[in-house]
Every structure is written in C-alpha cells, then in structure tokens.
Amino acid sequence: DAGITQSPRHKVTETGTPVTLRCHQTENHRYMYWYRQDPGHGLRLIHYSYGVKDTDKGEVSDGYSVSRSKTEDFLLTLESATSSQTSVYFCAISNGQPEAFFGQGTRLTVV
Amino acid sequence: ELKVEQNPLFLSMQEGKNYTIYCNYSTTSDRLYWYRQDPGKSLESLFVLLSNGAVKQEGRLMASLDTKARLSTLHITAAVHDLSATYFCAVDRGTYKYIFGTGTRLKVLA
C-alpha cells in the first residue's frame, strides 16, 4: 500500500454533530482527494487539494469542508452530520503519475 | 457533465469462462483507469490506459481503450475464483479528479 493512513477507520456519530476525518500520507504527494462510496454510485469526489492551503470542491461537496495545513495531512469535516452522510470515505493521493492511490477507507455511520 | 456507465452491474460466471465488462463515458478523455475492490477493502489499481488503442494485460485480465467510441473494456479470460471482486472504471476529468463508474460486482463460481 502507498503510505496513506485514514483515521478513524470506523465512527458512529449522532445527527447534528461535527465530525472530522483525517488522511495522513508519507509519500509527499502534491495532490490529495476525498471520495465517498455509496451503493449504486461508485465513488464520488467530495473535495481535493493541489497543495498546502489550496483546495477546491468536487461533485458532492455540500455539507463538507476540508483543510490542508501540511503536505501530509488532509482533513475532511462534516460540519453538522446528517444521515445522508452515512458512507464509506476514501482518501486518495497522487504525485502527477498516472494513477491515484487510495487509503483503506473510513466507515462513518450517522444515527 | 461527464458520466461513466459500467455494465453489467452484477456478473456471476463459472470458473473457466470468459467475459467482458464494459465502461462507457460521455465526454472526451484520454485517461481511463481500472481498479479492483475486495469487500471492505481499499481500491487496487489494475490498469492505466492513457491513449486511444491502449491495451494492457495482467494475468487473466486485459483492458483496452477506444477513445473515439468512448469505451473501455475489461476482458476476463478463463475466470478463477480469486477474481471475485468489484471492478471499477474511472475517467480522469483532469488533475486526477476521477469520475467513477458504478462498479461491476463479479462472482466466479467454482
């Protein structure tokens, strides 16, 4: 596996609470991404980052924010979790080589 | 809007048989990727296809890309149980921002 660590791996939270997921890489890759995976949808891009403090929205960004204060860390925050955000979240990294590499995923359940 | 469609969504096949998974996409792109995912696991890169006519093979899997038809195929030859997994194609919108297909869940029966 590429050096990508997601934390936590599993989380159950209540509706309305803020939640932060962390993606940590040891590869010094410039690009980082957050995707969510839901049955019938494949993976969908939430937010991505071109570098430190340089982020942009993906196709399903509503209700999410991100921050990247260091090359190695990309944080995804659910500002006020809703049941529709129950999903598996994957972080991915790329250094400009053809493919991106994915982390192990975080399973988030909002009750 | 770029859309990526895979078919079939589910595929149950006997060991030793051949089959093809199709990936159609709606706008021009020269970069297409195939990933494999085992249940509860991450995505593993299988193939990177970077130009029209590209063909890559690894073991019993072969992937091809026709950018003019906006079609990629993943061909399985003489399937074995270990190939059971979900297979995704993904098209690059630029800067490695992928649009994924919905996935094909493959089950190979002994």
mmCIF file of C-alpha atoms in Angstrom:
data_model
loop_
_atom_site.group_PDB
_atom_site.id
_atom_site.type_symbol
_atom_site.label_atom_id
_atom_site.label_comp_id
_atom_site.label_asym_id
_atom_site.label_seq_id
_atom_site.Cartn_x
_atom_site.Cartn_y
_atom_site.Cartn_z
ATOM 1 C CA ASP A 1 0.000 0.000 0.000
ATOM 2 C CA ALA A 2 1.019 3.572 -0.624
ATOM 3 C CA GLY A 3 1.751 5.365 2.642
ATOM 4 C CA ILE A 4 -1.776 6.542 3.352
ATOM 5 C CA THR A 5 -3.412 6.302 6.745
ATOM 6 C CA GLN A 6 -7.008 7.233 7.380
ATOM 7 C CA SER A 7 -8.369 7.794 10.857
ATOM 8 C CA PRO A 8 -10.604 6.803 12.395
ATOM 9 C CA ARG A 9 -11.381 3.619 10.462
ATOM 10 C CA HIS A 10 -14.868 3.382 11.923
ATOM 11 C CA LYS A 11 -17.046 6.001 13.560
ATOM 12 C CA VAL A 12 -20.621 6.264 14.741
ATOM 13 C CA THR A 13 -21.888 9.746 15.428
ATOM 14 C CA GLU A 14 -25.157 11.482 16.100
ATOM 15 C CA THR A 15 -27.058 13.693 13.708
ATOM 16 C CA GLY A 16 -26.070 17.328 14.048
ATOM 17 C CA THR A 17 -22.604 16.781 15.469
ATOM 18 C CA PRO A 18 -19.428 17.869 13.683
ATOM 19 C CA VAL A 19 -17.080 15.120 12.564
ATOM 20 C CA THR A 20 -13.513 15.304 11.256
ATOM 21 C CA LEU A 21 -11.824 12.573 9.285
ATOM 22 C CA ARG A 22 -8.085 12.587 8.793
ATOM 23 C CA CYS A 23 -5.948 11.449 5.907
ATOM 24 C CA HIS A 24 -2.212 11.254 6.516
ATOM 25 C CA GLN A 25 0.343 10.442 3.817
ATOM 26 C CA THR A 26 4.048 9.730 3.999
ATOM 27 C CA GLU A 27 4.650 9.910 0.233
ATOM 28 C CA ASN A 28 4.989 13.714 -0.053
ATOM 29 C CA HIS A 29 2.453 13.674 -2.884
ATOM 30 C CA ARG A 30 1.105 17.012 -4.007
ATOM 31 C CA TYR A 31 -2.486 16.037 -4.750
ATOM 32 C CA MET A 32 -4.958 14.690 -2.206
ATOM 33 C CA TYR A 33 -8.628 13.803 -2.585
ATOM 34 C CA TRP A 34 -11.647 12.814 -0.548
ATOM 35 C CA TYR A 35 -14.249 10.493 -2.078
ATOM 36 C CA ARG A 36 -17.331 8.893 -0.679
ATOM 37 C CA GLN A 37 -18.557 5.455 -1.707
ATOM 38 C CA ASP A 38 -22.225 4.551 -1.697
ATOM 39 C CA PRO A 39 -24.028 1.571 -3.219
ATOM 40 C CA GLY A 40 -25.144 2.295 -6.757
ATOM 41 C CA HIS A 41 -22.936 5.383 -7.080
ATOM 42 C CA GLY A 42 -19.404 4.121 -7.187
ATOM 43 C CA LEU A 43 -17.062 6.703 -5.698
ATOM 44 C CA ARG A 44 -17.813 10.411 -5.886
ATOM 45 C CA LEU A 45 -15.355 13.241 -5.352
ATOM 46 C CA ILE A 46 -16.063 15.500 -2.376
ATOM 47 C CA HIS A 47 -13.059 17.839 -2.243
ATOM 48 C CA TYR A 48 -9.498 17.844 -3.459
ATOM 49 C CA SER A 49 -6.249 19.658 -2.838
ATOM 50 C CA TYR A 50 -3.454 20.785 -5.123
ATOM 51 C CA GLY A 51 -1.148 21.651 -2.277
ATOM 52 C CA VAL A 52 -0.958 23.245 1.142
ATOM 53 C CA LYS A 53 -3.892 25.619 1.680
ATOM 54 C CA ASP A 54 -5.013 25.001 -1.917
ATOM 55 C CA THR A 55 -8.316 23.153 -2.055
ATOM 56 C CA ASP A 56 -11.377 23.005 -4.268
ATOM 57 C CA LYS A 57 -14.806 21.436 -4.427
ATOM 58 C CA GLY A 58 -15.721 18.196 -6.088
ATOM 59 C CA GLU A 59 -19.089 16.999 -7.278
ATOM 60 C CA VAL A 60 -20.698 16.317 -3.868
ATOM 61 C CA SER A 61 -19.198 18.989 -1.610
ATOM 62 C CA ASP A 62 -22.330 20.316 0.128
ATOM 63 C CA GLY A 63 -22.107 19.806 3.881
ATOM 64 C CA TYR A 64 -18.357 19.159 3.823
ATOM 65 C CA SER A 65 -15.299 21.305 4.292
ATOM 66 C CA VAL A 66 -11.604 20.481 4.079
ATOM 67 C CA SER A 67 -8.300 21.832 5.230
ATOM 68 C CA ARG A 68 -4.709 21.156 4.339
ATOM 69 C CA SER A 69 -2.210 22.977 6.514
ATOM 70 C CA LYS A 70 0.604 20.497 5.885
ATOM 71 C CA THR A 71 1.541 18.468 2.830
ATOM 72 C CA GLU A 72 0.955 15.218 4.658
ATOM 73 C CA ASP A 73 -2.477 15.888 6.171
ATOM 74 C CA PHE A 74 -5.858 16.440 4.531
ATOM 75 C CA LEU A 75 -8.820 16.813 6.868
ATOM 76 C CA LEU A 76 -12.455 16.343 5.925
ATOM 77 C CA THR A 77 -15.048 17.923 8.215
ATOM 78 C CA LEU A 78 -18.740 17.268 8.250
ATOM 79 C CA GLU A 79 -19.999 20.488 9.720
ATOM 80 C CA SER A 80 -23.279 19.037 11.041
ATOM 81 C CA ALA A 81 -23.583 15.361 10.254
ATOM 82 C CA THR A 82 -26.757 14.065 8.637
ATOM 83 C CA SER A 83 -27.937 10.533 7.950
ATOM 84 C CA SER A 84 -27.332 11.059 4.234
ATOM 85 C CA GLN A 85 -23.632 11.356 5.023
ATOM 86 C CA THR A 86 -23.505 7.786 6.257
ATOM 87 C CA SER A 87 -20.977 6.336 3.851
ATOM 88 C CA VAL A 88 -17.503 4.964 3.379
ATOM 89 C CA TYR A 89 -14.971 7.729 2.875
ATOM 90 C CA PHE A 90 -11.767 7.196 0.932
ATOM 91 C CA CYS A 91 -8.748 9.416 0.753
ATOM 92 C CA ALA A 92 -6.547 9.273 -2.350
ATOM 93 C CA ILE A 93 -3.175 10.748 -3.241
ATOM 94 C CA SER A 94 -1.312 11.425 -6.453
ATOM 95 C CA ASN A 95 2.049 12.915 -7.383
ATOM 96 C CA GLY A 96 1.221 13.516 -11.006
ATOM 97 C CA GLN A 97 1.931 9.973 -12.083
ATOM 98 C CA PRO A 98 -0.948 8.399 -13.982
ATOM 99 C CA GLU A 99 -2.927 6.848 -11.210
ATOM 100 C CA ALA A 100 -4.085 7.830 -7.765
ATOM 101 C CA PHE A 101 -3.640 5.597 -4.726
ATOM 102 C CA PHE A 102 -6.352 5.052 -2.181
ATOM 103 C CA GLY A 103 -6.388 4.695 1.578
ATOM 104 C CA GLN A 104 -8.182 1.947 3.492
ATOM 105 C CA GLY A 105 -11.357 3.920 3.997
ATOM 106 C CA THR A 106 -13.364 5.231 6.959
ATOM 107 C CA ARG A 107 -16.800 3.811 7.594
ATOM 108 C CA LEU A 108 -18.988 6.567 9.034
ATOM 109 C CA THR A 109 -22.445 5.958 10.412
ATOM 110 C CA VAL A 110 -24.670 8.886 11.374
ATOM 111 C CA VAL A 111 -27.543 7.889 13.657
ATOM 112 C CA GLU B 1 -21.431 16.646 -17.387
ATOM 113 C CA LEU B 2 -19.156 13.641 -17.569
ATOM 114 C CA LYS B 3 -20.931 10.368 -16.884
ATOM 115 C CA VAL B 4 -19.402 6.931 -16.691
ATOM 116 C CA GLU B 5 -21.549 3.846 -17.118
ATOM 117 C CA GLN B 6 -20.475 0.304 -16.462
ATOM 118 C CA ASN B 7 -22.254 -2.840 -17.405
ATOM 119 C CA PRO B 8 -23.133 -5.279 -16.235
ATOM 120 C CA LEU B 9 -23.567 -4.212 -12.616
ATOM 121 C CA PHE B 10 -23.518 -7.801 -11.430
ATOM 122 C CA LEU B 11 -21.856 -10.751 -13.070
ATOM 123 C CA SER B 12 -21.938 -14.320 -11.918
ATOM 124 C CA MET B 13 -19.833 -16.643 -14.004
ATOM 125 C CA GLN B 14 -18.443 -20.130 -13.915
ATOM 126 C CA GLU B 15 -14.776 -20.801 -13.490
ATOM 127 C CA GLY B 16 -13.036 -21.229 -16.803
ATOM 128 C CA LYS B 17 -15.407 -18.969 -18.721
ATOM 129 C CA ASN B 18 -14.638 -15.708 -20.496
ATOM 130 C CA TYR B 19 -16.484 -12.454 -20.102
ATOM 131 C CA THR B 20 -16.192 -8.724 -20.765
ATOM 132 C CA ILE B 21 -17.079 -5.732 -18.620
ATOM 133 C CA TYR B 22 -17.881 -2.531 -20.478
ATOM 134 C CA CYS B 23 -17.227 1.054 -19.468
ATOM 135 C CA ASN B 24 -18.792 3.865 -21.488
ATOM 136 C CA TYR B 25 -18.178 7.542 -20.795
ATOM 137 C CA SER B 26 -19.873 10.612 -22.108
ATOM 138 C CA THR B 27 -17.159 13.178 -22.888
ATOM 139 C CA THR B 28 -13.689 13.194 -24.315
ATOM 140 C CA SER B 29 -10.947 11.815 -22.122
ATOM 141 C CA ASP B 30 -7.654 10.120 -22.873
ATOM 142 C CA ARG B 31 -7.116 8.694 -19.417
ATOM 143 C CA LEU B 32 -9.018 5.750 -18.074
ATOM 144 C CA TYR B 33 -8.290 3.562 -15.083
ATOM 145 C CA TRP B 34 -9.451 0.210 -13.828
ATOM 146 C CA TYR B 35 -9.490 -0.588 -10.131
ATOM 147 C CA ARG B 36 -10.360 -3.676 -8.154
ATOM 148 C CA GLN B 37 -12.001 -3.644 -4.737
ATOM 149 C CA ASP B 38 -12.408 -6.610 -2.412
ATOM 150 C CA PRO B 39 -15.198 -6.423 0.188
ATOM 151 C CA GLY B 40 -14.341 -3.988 2.958
ATOM 152 C CA LYS B 41 -11.027 -3.115 1.367
ATOM 153 C CA SER B 42 -9.408 -0.269 -0.480
ATOM 154 C CA LEU B 43 -9.139 0.153 -4.244
ATOM 155 C CA GLU B 44 -6.251 -1.516 -6.004
ATOM 156 C CA SER B 45 -5.023 -0.095 -9.286
ATOM 157 C CA LEU B 46 -5.194 -2.636 -12.107
ATOM 158 C CA PHE B 47 -4.659 -0.773 -15.350
ATOM 159 C CA VAL B 48 -3.861 2.723 -16.559
ATOM 160 C CA LEU B 49 -4.898 3.441 -20.150
ATOM 161 C CA LEU B 50 -3.532 6.691 -21.499
ATOM 162 C CA SER B 51 -4.213 6.741 -25.222
ATOM 163 C CA ASN B 52 -6.533 5.557 -27.932
ATOM 164 C CA GLY B 53 -5.935 1.927 -28.737
ATOM 165 C CA ALA B 54 -4.100 1.234 -25.480
ATOM 166 C CA VAL B 55 -4.202 -2.393 -24.416
ATOM 167 C CA LYS B 56 -2.842 -3.718 -21.138
ATOM 168 C CA GLN B 57 -2.789 -7.285 -19.868
ATOM 169 C CA GLU B 58 -2.075 -8.773 -16.491
ATOM 170 C CA GLY B 59 -2.693 -12.450 -15.962
ATOM 171 C CA ARG B 60 -6.283 -13.295 -16.882
ATOM 172 C CA LEU B 61 -7.325 -9.662 -17.236
ATOM 173 C CA MET B 62 -6.955 -7.485 -20.308
ATOM 174 C CA ALA B 63 -8.081 -3.874 -20.612
ATOM 175 C CA SER B 64 -8.455 -1.759 -23.727
ATOM 176 C CA LEU B 65 -9.409 1.800 -24.561
ATOM 177 C CA ASP B 66 -11.168 3.242 -27.610
ATOM 178 C CA THR B 67 -11.330 6.997 -27.070
ATOM 179 C CA LYS B 68 -13.263 7.603 -30.268
ATOM 180 C CA ALA B 69 -16.047 5.291 -29.136
ATOM 181 C CA ARG B 70 -15.565 6.467 -25.512
ATOM 182 C CA LEU B 71 -15.422 2.846 -24.493
ATOM 183 C CA SER B 72 -13.131 0.741 -22.394
ATOM 184 C CA THR B 73 -13.401 -2.989 -21.869
ATOM 185 C CA LEU B 74 -12.062 -5.309 -19.202
ATOM 186 C CA HIS B 75 -11.870 -8.839 -20.533
ATOM 187 C CA ILE B 76 -11.641 -11.820 -18.239
ATOM 188 C CA THR B 77 -10.153 -14.989 -19.651
ATOM 189 C CA ALA B 78 -10.732 -18.397 -18.034
ATOM 190 C CA ALA B 79 -12.059 -16.924 -14.798
ATOM 191 C CA VAL B 80 -10.916 -18.258 -11.433
ATOM 192 C CA HIS B 81 -12.466 -17.768 -8.011
ATOM 193 C CA ASP B 82 -9.732 -15.336 -6.934
ATOM 194 C CA LEU B 83 -11.015 -12.826 -9.469
ATOM 195 C CA SER B 84 -14.229 -12.390 -7.488
ATOM 196 C CA ALA B 85 -14.346 -8.707 -6.537
ATOM 197 C CA THR B 86 -15.893 -5.420 -7.603
ATOM 198 C CA TYR B 87 -14.285 -3.742 -10.598
ATOM 199 C CA PHE B 88 -14.467 -0.021 -11.228
ATOM 200 C CA CYS B 89 -13.523 2.038 -14.208
ATOM 201 C CA ALA B 90 -12.711 5.707 -13.698
ATOM 202 C CA VAL B 91 -12.246 8.552 -16.142
ATOM 203 C CA ASP B 92 -9.943 11.451 -15.399
ATOM 204 C CA ARG B 93 -11.567 14.889 -15.531
ATOM 205 C CA GLY B 94 -8.166 16.464 -15.201
ATOM 206 C CA THR B 95 -5.592 16.630 -12.408
ATOM 207 C CA TYR B 96 -6.529 13.089 -11.417
ATOM 208 C CA LYS B 97 -10.072 14.043 -10.402
ATOM 209 C CA TYR B 98 -11.859 10.834 -11.254
ATOM 210 C CA ILE B 99 -15.406 10.113 -12.257
ATOM 211 C CA PHE B 100 -16.093 6.512 -11.352
ATOM 212 C CA GLY B 101 -18.458 4.031 -12.862
ATOM 213 C CA THR B 102 -20.907 2.364 -10.502
ATOM 214 C CA GLY B 103 -18.829 -0.801 -10.421
ATOM 215 C CA THR B 104 -19.308 -4.371 -11.577
ATOM 216 C CA ARG B 105 -19.597 -6.975 -8.857
ATOM 217 C CA LEU B 106 -18.062 -10.160 -10.189
ATOM 218 C CA LYS B 107 -18.650 -13.523 -8.605
ATOM 219 C CA VAL B 108 -16.818 -16.517 -10.010
ATOM 220 C CA LEU B 109 -18.432 -19.819 -9.149
ATOM 221 C CA ALA B 110 -16.426 -22.989 -8.749
#
